[in-house]
């Protein structure tokens, strides 16, 4: 990296601006020492430029990528050098993929995938994982309370990111409609419907005065500890529909199976099940395996033993 700025002229001297620079092959405390030595003799707003260069050489071909960062001297320091370095590395990765079809750390992504049982990593899954570890609570009967960001109080930005992520996974299935359960399933179903550009239908747990003929199915709710009935108006699902089931949790799979029965009763085709959080320690995925539909989750919970939430992704890293 190189730090550069205008040299302060002597008093009464009107010299042109002179640019000085310092070159380093590594990042360390010497960058901070130079900045500290310049501060007493410079204006705090003196422009300091950090410039990074990345080179690729395979014995025959050379590629160079550069990136720069300008900031006030007052805010300069060794940590700032990582910004242009990161930008230069990202530019190099894009150039190598375009020129040579090389993928950065492809082996590592494959190893992580194997270690975590095929887990998918994305910005959305990482943000949801962090929020679960930070704010979710384990209640009696191993019920996971996510009301602070997914239920009573909804983090709409996070739900939008997760909706876009899940929608991308099911785009190739070409769903024509999304089916969820009111009200908790709506937090993820609404953004997914937006990104897939398909209508959204939700199953009610109580009959509405506007509902005439309905498809209905029962399931056992662990949250409230009793059987529940799901009802969907027959006018909302047609025989030629390709229906994607979306929900907040996959636990025992009881509610998702009830929706699958409704889709079957309507003569439509189920194309998948997408959820935000999957309780891996319960039999939900196994119970849905007989329906022959793909199941996708953003974050998978491995255990809530002793009231501590442990994610499957965390378990996987010790196998690498």
XYZ file of C-alpha atoms in Angstrom:
320
model
C 0.000 0.000 0.000
C 1.051 3.603 -0.357
C 0.110 6.620 1.721
C 0.328 9.936 -0.084
C -0.555 13.537 0.568
C 0.375 17.139 -0.119
C 3.609 18.250 1.531
C 3.082 21.277 3.756
C 5.005 24.281 2.281
C 7.250 26.449 4.410
C 5.789 29.663 5.775
C 5.623 32.345 3.103
C 6.604 29.936 0.347
C 4.174 29.413 -2.554
C 5.415 26.131 -3.944
C 3.264 23.826 -6.063
C 1.645 20.843 -4.426
C 4.094 17.960 -4.071
C 2.862 14.391 -3.655
C 4.878 12.084 -1.401
C 4.438 8.360 -1.056
C 5.456 5.373 1.035
C 5.546 1.827 -0.267
C 5.113 -1.278 1.868
C 5.124 -4.981 1.069
C 3.081 -5.777 4.144
C 0.650 -4.126 6.539
C 1.658 -3.428 10.094
C 2.376 -0.897 12.823
C 4.845 0.984 10.611
C 1.863 2.418 8.714
C 0.418 3.794 11.940
C 3.804 5.227 12.985
C 4.133 7.170 9.726
C 0.588 8.519 10.039
C 1.231 9.590 13.636
C 4.453 11.339 12.648
C 2.651 13.295 9.907
C -0.315 14.391 12.023
C 1.442 17.221 13.971
C 2.616 18.839 10.725
C -0.531 18.397 8.629
C -4.106 19.519 8.493
C -6.493 16.801 9.763
C -8.234 16.855 6.381
C -5.024 16.248 4.452
C -5.907 13.641 1.844
C -4.201 10.292 2.320
C -4.386 7.711 -0.410
C -4.010 3.990 0.118
C -3.317 2.124 -3.099
C -3.059 -1.656 -3.375
C -1.777 -3.785 -6.228
C -2.465 -7.490 -6.699
C -0.565 -9.578 -9.246
C -1.334 -13.005 -10.717
C 1.474 -14.895 -12.492
C 1.346 -18.522 -13.658
C 4.687 -18.639 -15.461
C 3.274 -17.299 -18.705
C 0.539 -14.760 -18.082
C 0.545 -11.755 -15.791
C -2.541 -9.934 -14.515
C -2.559 -6.802 -12.363
C -5.456 -5.265 -10.473
C -5.395 -2.021 -8.484
C -7.667 -0.350 -5.952
C -7.470 2.952 -4.105
C -8.941 4.565 -1.006
C -8.799 8.287 -0.217
C -9.470 9.434 3.331
C -8.508 12.249 5.681
C -5.186 11.828 7.465
C -6.969 12.092 10.817
C -8.824 8.835 10.074
C -5.877 7.031 8.485
C -4.268 3.925 9.889
C -3.169 0.412 9.091
C -6.739 -0.888 9.146
C -7.624 1.342 6.187
C -5.199 -0.587 3.986
C -7.474 -3.611 4.035
C -10.211 -1.746 2.156
C -8.324 -1.233 -1.143
C -6.636 -4.626 -0.708
C -10.007 -6.336 -0.454
C -11.295 -4.431 -3.486
C -8.199 -5.331 -5.510
C -8.486 -9.020 -4.563
C -12.163 -9.082 -5.539
C -11.322 -7.481 -8.890
C -8.603 -10.069 -9.432
C -10.997 -12.930 -8.644
C -13.491 -11.578 -11.178
C -10.759 -11.193 -13.809
C -9.427 -14.730 -13.238
C -12.902 -16.227 -13.478
C -13.528 -14.336 -16.716
C -10.121 -15.048 -18.270
C -9.358 -18.559 -17.003
C -12.633 -19.766 -15.462
C -10.911 -20.094 -12.066
C -13.053 -20.158 -8.911
C -11.584 -18.897 -5.663
C -11.374 -21.577 -2.954
C -13.718 -23.939 -4.775
C -12.236 -26.796 -2.756
C -13.058 -25.004 0.511
C -16.673 -24.399 -0.451
C -16.982 -28.100 -1.344
C -15.438 -29.118 1.984
C -17.781 -26.853 3.955
C -20.716 -28.253 1.996
C -19.693 -31.835 2.803
C -19.042 -31.055 6.462
C -22.412 -29.430 7.022
C -24.470 -31.957 5.111
C -25.061 -29.795 2.101
C -25.727 -26.509 3.879
C -26.073 -23.424 1.724
C -24.255 -20.247 2.762
C -25.287 -16.786 1.720
C -25.463 -13.311 3.143
C -29.071 -13.934 4.138
C -28.355 -17.222 5.912
C -25.412 -15.708 7.801
C -27.490 -12.719 8.942
C -30.385 -14.946 10.025
C -27.998 -17.319 11.798
C -26.435 -14.427 13.727
C -29.850 -13.064 14.680
C -31.002 -16.473 15.937
C -27.894 -16.860 18.093
C -28.257 -13.319 19.436
C -31.985 -12.897 20.047
C -33.788 -16.258 19.942
C -34.759 -17.925 23.223
C -35.585 -21.496 24.183
C -38.882 -21.839 26.061
C -40.307 -24.884 27.879
C -40.989 -27.911 25.669
C -38.027 -26.802 23.506
C -40.113 -24.132 21.784
C -37.892 -21.528 20.102
C -39.035 -17.946 20.633
C -38.165 -15.728 17.658
C -40.877 -13.142 18.339
C -38.337 -10.303 18.556
C -37.530 -10.465 14.836
C -39.889 -12.931 13.086
C -43.263 -12.771 14.817
C -44.615 -10.049 17.094
C -41.817 -7.724 15.947
C -40.610 -8.335 12.380
C -37.213 -7.356 10.977
C -38.526 -6.600 7.495
C -35.071 -6.063 5.985
C -33.880 -9.460 7.201
C -37.079 -11.149 5.993
C -36.668 -9.508 2.590
C -33.097 -10.812 2.288
C -34.185 -14.313 3.302
C -37.166 -14.161 0.940
C -34.911 -13.289 -1.966
C -32.527 -16.113 -1.024
C -35.263 -18.782 -0.803
C -37.007 -17.498 -3.923
C -33.776 -17.960 -5.876
C -33.534 -21.590 -4.779
C -37.029 -22.373 -6.113
C -36.951 -20.236 -9.238
C -36.171 -23.234 -11.457
C -39.234 -25.082 -10.070
C -41.418 -22.433 -11.753
C -44.110 -22.182 -9.049
C -47.316 -20.394 -10.015
C -48.536 -19.856 -6.455
C -47.257 -19.789 -2.888
C -49.213 -21.404 -0.035
C -48.481 -20.598 3.615
C -50.181 -20.503 7.035
C -51.497 -17.333 8.666
C -49.960 -15.512 10.323
C -46.409 -16.560 11.068
C -45.707 -17.912 7.591
C -46.538 -14.564 6.005
C -43.290 -12.922 7.160
C -41.305 -14.983 4.648
C -44.062 -15.832 2.138
C -44.765 -12.201 1.214
C -41.190 -11.301 0.150
C -40.845 -14.649 -1.639
C -44.020 -13.994 -3.612
C -42.647 -10.581 -4.528
C -39.375 -11.985 -5.895
C -41.031 -14.936 -7.652
C -43.810 -12.675 -8.958
C -46.582 -15.146 -8.092
C -49.802 -14.849 -6.043
C -49.798 -15.749 -2.363
C -52.519 -17.803 -0.657
C -52.596 -18.411 3.085
C -54.445 -21.092 5.016
C -56.621 -19.876 7.869
C -57.027 -21.621 11.204
C -60.604 -20.391 11.583
C -63.348 -20.123 9.002
C -63.990 -16.617 7.723
C -67.426 -15.280 6.799
C -66.179 -14.785 3.212
C -65.170 -18.459 2.867
C -67.682 -20.803 1.235
C -66.333 -24.123 -0.054
C -62.942 -24.968 1.377
C -60.161 -27.518 1.332
C -59.274 -28.455 4.908
C -56.733 -30.583 6.774
C -55.828 -31.114 10.423
C -52.397 -31.056 12.063
C -50.975 -31.132 15.577
C -49.443 -27.881 16.798
C -46.626 -28.351 19.283
C -46.629 -24.625 20.062
C -50.130 -24.646 21.546
C -50.245 -28.384 22.288
C -53.439 -29.282 20.445
C -54.817 -30.147 17.005
C -55.454 -27.322 14.559
C -57.474 -27.142 11.354
C -56.259 -25.423 8.203
C -58.742 -24.084 5.670
C -58.144 -22.767 2.146
C -60.878 -21.470 -0.133
C -61.398 -23.738 -3.141
C -61.444 -20.647 -5.356
C -57.773 -19.945 -4.559
C -56.081 -23.138 -5.850
C -56.723 -24.531 -9.331
C -55.910 -27.961 -10.703
C -53.166 -26.698 -13.008
C -51.293 -24.810 -10.245
C -47.668 -25.466 -9.298
C -47.725 -24.657 -5.586
C -44.740 -23.832 -3.375
C -45.272 -24.282 0.375
C -43.569 -21.629 2.539
C -43.427 -21.438 6.340
C -41.365 -20.008 9.172
C -40.397 -23.318 10.862
C -39.992 -26.941 9.868
C -40.298 -29.035 13.026
C -42.241 -32.301 12.927
C -43.507 -31.551 9.427
C -47.128 -31.851 10.589
C -48.291 -28.446 9.289
C -46.432 -28.841 5.980
C -48.015 -32.267 5.459
C -51.446 -30.720 6.060
C -50.743 -28.162 3.314
C -49.531 -30.936 1.009
C -52.806 -32.788 1.571
C -54.729 -29.626 0.681
C -52.725 -29.242 -2.540
C -53.386 -32.882 -3.396
C -57.101 -32.490 -2.690
C -57.171 -29.513 -5.038
C -55.564 -31.612 -7.784
C -52.612 -29.208 -7.985
C -48.886 -30.070 -7.929
C -46.584 -29.320 -4.997
C -43.137 -28.186 -6.199
C -41.315 -27.708 -2.901
C -41.215 -26.653 0.731
C -39.216 -23.609 1.811
C -38.731 -22.522 5.438
C -36.675 -20.015 7.368
C -35.649 -22.272 10.264
C -35.433 -26.055 10.291
C -35.214 -28.044 13.522
C -32.778 -30.686 12.374
C -33.216 -32.644 15.619
C -36.866 -33.306 14.801
C -38.206 -35.549 12.027
C -39.705 -32.908 9.758
C -37.503 -33.466 6.715
C -37.826 -37.233 7.023
C -41.614 -37.056 7.332
C -41.807 -35.026 4.102
C -39.481 -37.322 2.151
C -42.362 -39.523 0.988
C -43.943 -36.627 -0.909
C -41.017 -36.346 -3.307
C -40.651 -32.559 -3.080
C -37.435 -30.600 -2.443
C -37.078 -29.047 1.013
C -34.985 -25.909 1.539
C -34.207 -24.016 4.744
C -32.174 -20.871 5.352
C -30.817 -21.927 8.766
C -30.832 -25.369 10.392
C -30.899 -25.786 14.164
C -28.953 -28.779 15.424
C -29.905 -28.723 19.101
C -31.544 -26.731 21.902
C -30.158 -28.914 24.668
C -30.056 -27.229 28.097
C -31.615 -24.127 26.590
C -28.644 -23.405 24.314
C -29.292 -23.023 20.592
C -26.678 -24.754 18.471
C -26.790 -24.526 14.695
C -25.928 -27.352 12.334
C -23.403 -25.139 10.535
C -21.438 -24.807 13.786
C -21.300 -28.593 14.170
C -20.012 -29.015 10.634
C -16.843 -26.960 10.960
C -15.184 -29.409 13.329
C -15.259 -32.024 10.548
C -13.149 -29.925 8.189
